[in-house]
Short mmCIF file of C-alpha atoms in Angstrom, two decimals:
data_model
loop_
_atom_site.label_atom_id
_atom_site.label_comp_id
_atom_site.label_asym_id
_atom_site.label_seq_id
_atom_site.Cartn_x
_atom_site.Cartn_y
_atom_site.Cartn_z
CA MET E 1 112.73 85.04 107.07
CA LYS E 2 113.81 88.68 107.03
CA ARG E 3 111.60 91.18 105.19
CA LEU E 4 112.09 94.00 102.69
CA LEU E 5 109.44 96.70 102.28
CA ALA E 6 109.53 98.65 99.00
CA SER E 7 107.53 101.78 98.19
CA ILE E 8 106.97 104.25 95.37
CA HIS E 9 106.30 107.76 96.65
CA ASP E 10 104.34 110.66 95.11
CA VAL E 11 101.95 108.52 93.06
CA SER E 12 99.89 111.09 91.18
CA PRO E 13 98.72 111.87 87.65
CA ARG E 14 101.53 114.43 87.59
CA PHE E 15 104.11 111.65 87.69
CA GLU E 16 102.26 108.88 85.86
CA ARG E 17 105.06 108.23 83.36
CA GLU E 18 107.70 108.16 86.09
CA VAL E 19 105.61 105.81 88.25
CA ASP E 20 105.33 103.41 85.30
CA GLN E 21 109.11 103.54 84.85
CA LEU E 22 109.68 102.83 88.54
CA LEU E 23 107.25 99.91 88.49
CA ASP E 24 109.14 98.40 85.56
CA HIS E 25 112.47 99.05 87.26
CA LEU E 26 111.47 97.42 90.56
CA ALA E 27 109.66 94.44 89.02
CA PRO E 28 112.80 92.23 88.72
CA HIS E 29 113.44 92.77 92.42
CA VAL E 30 110.01 92.63 94.07
CA GLY E 31 107.43 92.06 91.33
CA GLN E 32 104.35 93.95 92.50
CA ARG E 33 105.00 93.29 96.19
CA LEU E 34 105.30 96.96 97.07
CA ALA E 35 103.42 99.98 98.33
CA MET E 36 102.29 103.11 96.53
CA LEU E 37 102.02 106.43 98.35
CA VAL E 38 99.13 108.30 96.74
CA VAL E 39 98.91 112.12 96.69
CA PRO E 40 95.27 113.15 96.13
CA ASP E 41 96.07 116.54 94.55
CA HIS E 42 99.79 117.15 94.11
CA TRP E 43 100.59 120.80 94.82
CA GLY E 44 96.94 121.66 94.16
CA GLY E 45 97.31 121.09 90.43
CA ALA E 46 97.06 117.35 89.82
CA PRO E 47 93.85 115.83 91.23
CA ILE E 48 93.12 112.13 90.74
CA THR E 49 91.46 111.82 87.32
CA PRO E 50 88.96 109.06 86.43
CA ALA E 51 91.57 107.40 84.22
CA PHE E 52 94.21 107.46 86.96
CA ALA E 53 91.64 106.26 89.49
CA GLY E 54 91.12 103.22 87.28
CA ARG E 55 94.83 102.52 87.31
CA LEU E 56 94.98 102.81 91.11
CA ARG E 57 92.15 100.30 91.42
CA ARG E 58 93.89 97.85 89.08
CA TRP E 59 97.15 98.19 90.97
CA ALA E 60 95.35 97.61 94.26
CA ASP E 61 93.58 94.59 92.78
CA ALA E 62 97.01 93.23 91.81
CA GLY E 63 98.09 93.36 95.46
CA ILE E 64 99.93 96.69 95.65
CA GLU E 65 99.37 98.37 99.02
CA MET E 66 97.97 101.89 98.96
CA PHE E 67 98.98 104.55 101.48
CA VAL E 68 97.60 108.08 101.78
CA HIS E 69 100.53 110.46 101.24
CA GLY E 70 99.23 113.80 102.45
CA TRP E 71 96.76 115.77 100.37
CA PHE E 72 98.74 118.44 98.49
CA HIS E 73 102.31 117.33 99.38
CA ARG E 74 103.07 121.06 99.60
CA ASP E 75 104.05 122.82 102.82
CA THR E 76 102.43 126.24 103.23
CA SER E 77 102.99 126.58 107.01
CA VAL E 78 105.26 129.14 108.66
CA HIS E 79 107.85 127.33 110.78
CA HIS E 80 110.02 128.31 113.73
CA GLY E 81 112.83 126.65 115.64
CA VAL E 82 113.55 122.99 114.95
CA ALA E 83 110.63 122.73 112.53
CA ALA E 84 112.08 125.57 110.44
CA LEU E 85 115.41 123.74 110.30
CA LYS E 86 113.69 120.53 109.15
CA ALA E 87 111.71 122.42 106.53
CA ARG E 88 114.90 123.93 105.07
CA ARG E 89 117.25 120.95 105.30
CA MET E 90 115.07 117.87 104.85
CA THR E 91 112.79 118.94 102.02
CA ALA E 92 112.08 121.72 99.53
CA GLY E 93 108.61 122.94 100.44
CA GLU E 94 107.21 119.39 100.53
CA GLY E 95 106.66 118.76 104.26
CA GLU E 96 102.91 119.35 104.19
CA PHE E 97 102.18 117.95 107.67
CA LEU E 98 105.16 119.47 109.50
CA GLY E 99 103.27 122.59 110.58
CA LEU E 100 99.62 121.54 110.66
CA ASP E 101 97.47 121.69 113.78
CA HIS E 102 95.37 118.71 114.84
CA GLY E 103 92.16 119.82 113.17
CA GLU E 104 93.66 120.56 109.77
CA ALA E 105 95.86 117.45 109.82
CA LEU E 106 92.88 115.27 110.70
CA ALA E 107 90.69 116.82 108.01
CA ARG E 108 93.28 116.22 105.27
CA MET E 109 93.95 112.69 106.50
CA GLN E 110 90.25 111.83 106.51
CA ARG E 111 89.68 113.31 103.06
CA GLY E 112 92.65 111.41 101.66
CA LYS E 113 91.57 108.15 103.28
CA MET E 114 88.04 108.48 101.96
CA LEU E 115 89.21 109.30 98.44
CA VAL E 116 91.77 106.50 98.09
CA GLU E 117 89.43 103.92 99.58
CA GLU E 118 86.60 105.01 97.29
CA VAL E 119 88.89 104.84 94.25
CA THR E 120 90.41 101.44 95.04
CA GLY E 121 87.48 99.76 96.74
CA ARG E 122 89.83 98.66 99.53
CA ALA E 123 90.97 99.87 102.92
CA VAL E 124 94.18 101.90 102.77
CA ALA E 125 97.26 100.37 104.37
CA GLY E 126 98.02 103.53 106.30
CA PHE E 127 99.34 107.10 106.14
CA ILE E 128 102.84 108.40 105.42
CA ALA E 129 103.41 112.14 105.59
CA PRO E 130 105.18 113.88 102.69
CA ALA E 131 108.94 113.98 103.34
CA TRP E 132 108.21 111.76 106.39
CA LEU E 133 107.69 114.95 108.44
CA TYR E 134 104.94 115.34 111.06
CA SER E 135 104.01 117.93 113.62
CA ASP E 136 103.21 116.51 117.07
CA ALA E 137 99.57 117.36 116.39
CA ALA E 138 99.66 115.46 113.10
CA ARG E 139 101.02 112.38 114.86
CA ASP E 140 98.13 112.57 117.31
CA ALA E 141 95.66 112.95 114.45
CA LEU E 142 96.77 109.62 112.97
CA VAL E 143 94.94 107.82 115.79
CA ASP E 144 91.73 109.78 115.31
CA ALA E 145 91.85 109.18 111.54
CA GLY E 146 91.90 105.42 112.15
CA PHE E 147 95.05 104.52 110.24
CA ALA E 148 96.51 101.09 110.96
CA LEU E 149 100.09 102.06 110.02
CA ALA E 150 102.34 105.09 109.76
CA GLU E 151 105.99 105.62 108.86
CA ASP E 152 108.73 108.19 109.25
CA HIS E 153 112.45 108.16 108.42
CA MET E 154 113.34 105.91 111.33
CA ARG E 155 110.43 103.59 112.05
CA VAL E 156 107.08 102.06 111.14
CA TRP E 157 104.45 102.13 113.86
CA ALA E 158 100.79 101.46 114.60
CA PRO E 159 99.35 104.87 115.59
CA ALA E 160 97.19 103.26 118.26
CA GLY E 161 99.89 100.81 119.33
CA ALA E 162 103.57 99.98 119.19
CA THR E 163 106.59 100.50 116.96
CA LEU E 164 106.67 97.68 114.41
CA ALA E 165 110.01 98.17 112.66
CA LYS E 166 113.09 100.29 113.31
CA GLY E 167 115.90 101.57 111.15
CA PRO E 168 116.42 104.31 108.56
CA VAL E 169 114.66 104.04 105.22
CA VAL E 170 117.00 103.90 102.22
CA THR E 171 116.04 106.61 99.75
CA TRP E 172 117.60 108.93 97.18
CA ALA E 173 117.49 112.65 96.35
CA SER E 174 117.45 113.96 92.80
CA ARG E 175 116.78 117.69 92.96
CA SER E 176 120.44 118.77 92.86
CA ASP E 177 123.81 117.26 92.01
CA GLY E 178 125.01 117.66 95.58
CA ARG E 179 121.99 115.95 97.10
CA ALA E 180 122.15 113.17 94.55
CA LEU E 181 125.79 112.50 95.38
CA SER E 182 125.17 112.51 99.13
CA SER E 183 122.22 110.11 98.73
CA LEU E 184 124.39 107.76 96.66
CA ALA E 185 126.96 107.74 99.44
CA ALA E 186 124.32 107.17 102.10
CA ALA E 187 122.77 104.28 100.16
CA ALA E 188 126.17 102.63 99.76
CA VAL E 189 126.68 102.72 103.53
CA LEU E 190 123.14 101.76 104.50
CA ARG E 191 122.80 98.74 102.25
CA ARG E 192 125.67 97.21 104.23
CA ALA E 193 124.87 98.59 107.67
CA LEU E 194 121.22 97.52 107.61
CA GLN E 195 121.93 93.90 106.71
CA PRO E 196 121.38 92.57 110.26
CA LEU E 197 117.92 94.14 110.66
CA PRO E 198 114.86 91.89 110.40
CA VAL E 199 113.01 94.53 108.36
CA VAL E 200 114.50 97.02 105.89
CA ARG E 201 112.74 99.69 103.84
CA ILE E 202 113.57 101.09 100.41
CA ALA E 203 111.68 104.10 99.02
CA VAL E 204 111.93 105.50 95.50
CA HIS E 205 110.59 108.74 94.04
CA PRO E 206 109.62 109.91 90.53
CA GLY E 207 112.71 112.11 90.29
CA ASP E 208 114.96 109.07 90.63
CA VAL E 209 114.30 108.10 87.02
CA THR E 210 115.96 111.33 85.81
CA ARG E 211 119.40 110.24 87.04
CA PRO E 212 120.90 106.96 85.76
CA ALA E 213 123.34 106.88 88.68
CA LEU E 214 120.42 106.75 91.11
CA LEU E 215 118.77 103.92 89.21
CA ARG E 216 122.02 101.94 89.30
CA SER E 217 122.28 102.55 93.04
CA ILE E 218 118.67 101.45 93.51
CA ASP E 219 119.45 98.18 91.72
CA ARG E 220 122.56 97.57 93.82
CA THR E 221 120.67 98.32 97.03
CA PHE E 222 117.85 95.91 96.21
CA ALA E 223 120.30 93.21 95.12
CA THR E 224 122.25 93.55 98.37
CA LEU E 225 119.35 93.79 100.79
CA MET E 226 117.29 91.07 99.13
CA ARG E 227 119.88 88.45 100.09
CA GLY E 228 118.20 86.30 102.72
CA ARG E 229 115.00 88.37 102.56
CA ARG E 230 111.64 88.26 100.89
CA PRO E 231 109.62 91.22 99.64
CA ALA E 232 106.80 91.81 102.10
CA ALA E 233 103.74 93.96 102.68
CA TYR E 234 103.65 96.61 105.35
CA ALA E 235 100.47 94.98 106.65
CA ASP E 236 102.50 91.85 107.43
CA LEU E 237 104.05 93.77 110.32
CA LEU E 238 100.69 93.85 112.09
CA THR E 239 100.46 90.06 112.29
CA ALA E 240 104.10 88.95 112.45
CA PRO E 241 105.57 87.78 115.79
CA ARG E 242 107.25 90.73 117.47
CA ALA E 243 110.59 88.90 117.67
CA SER E 244 110.71 88.66 113.88
CA ILE E 245 110.32 92.38 113.23
CA SER E 246 112.10 94.13 116.10
CA ALA E 247 115.82 94.73 116.08
#
């Protein structure tokens, strides 16, 4: 059976209402078979509160996978060359791990891992960098931090091992009309083009709830890609036969 991996990004007290809306919106498609990407202190102004920690634990107890999603989610590095182009075109000051050296990337990863595991009482599923952007040093730090799984735009991999799934993640942009329209067009193409893949990924963000057109596209994308698939956990990729997850 083919698999679909769903995730809610930017899970933080700052976006608690939006996360609740997304959970309700995705429930008819995947129930609670999804992942949450937890930001420990979004932009340095939204640390995990005791009340929100309780919610994270209950979600984890219900079977939702928890990923560490950076620490601040804010990029304060100075970039040059290709990295500068990625920082301008692929995100708006959100690529926290795009410019970090090994030591700083590892320290933030370890702090995030410790916090989320302490809050939930469970091992985290893995690490996914904000905006899916990593420096080479940050990719190396994933191994030292002991994460079982990582993800970027084009693949899911085991930091100490092999690539586990290939293919672009389907996601949407909400911060401008132009980006919203382009993401709608991309989703319309991808939900058809990705049909043959054994594993597909859909990622939603808090901002998606502000645009009804994005929510309608999310519904159409799930409805299309769920045909012949079952919602799965990222951790399933670690135990599935390689032939069933590789394109």
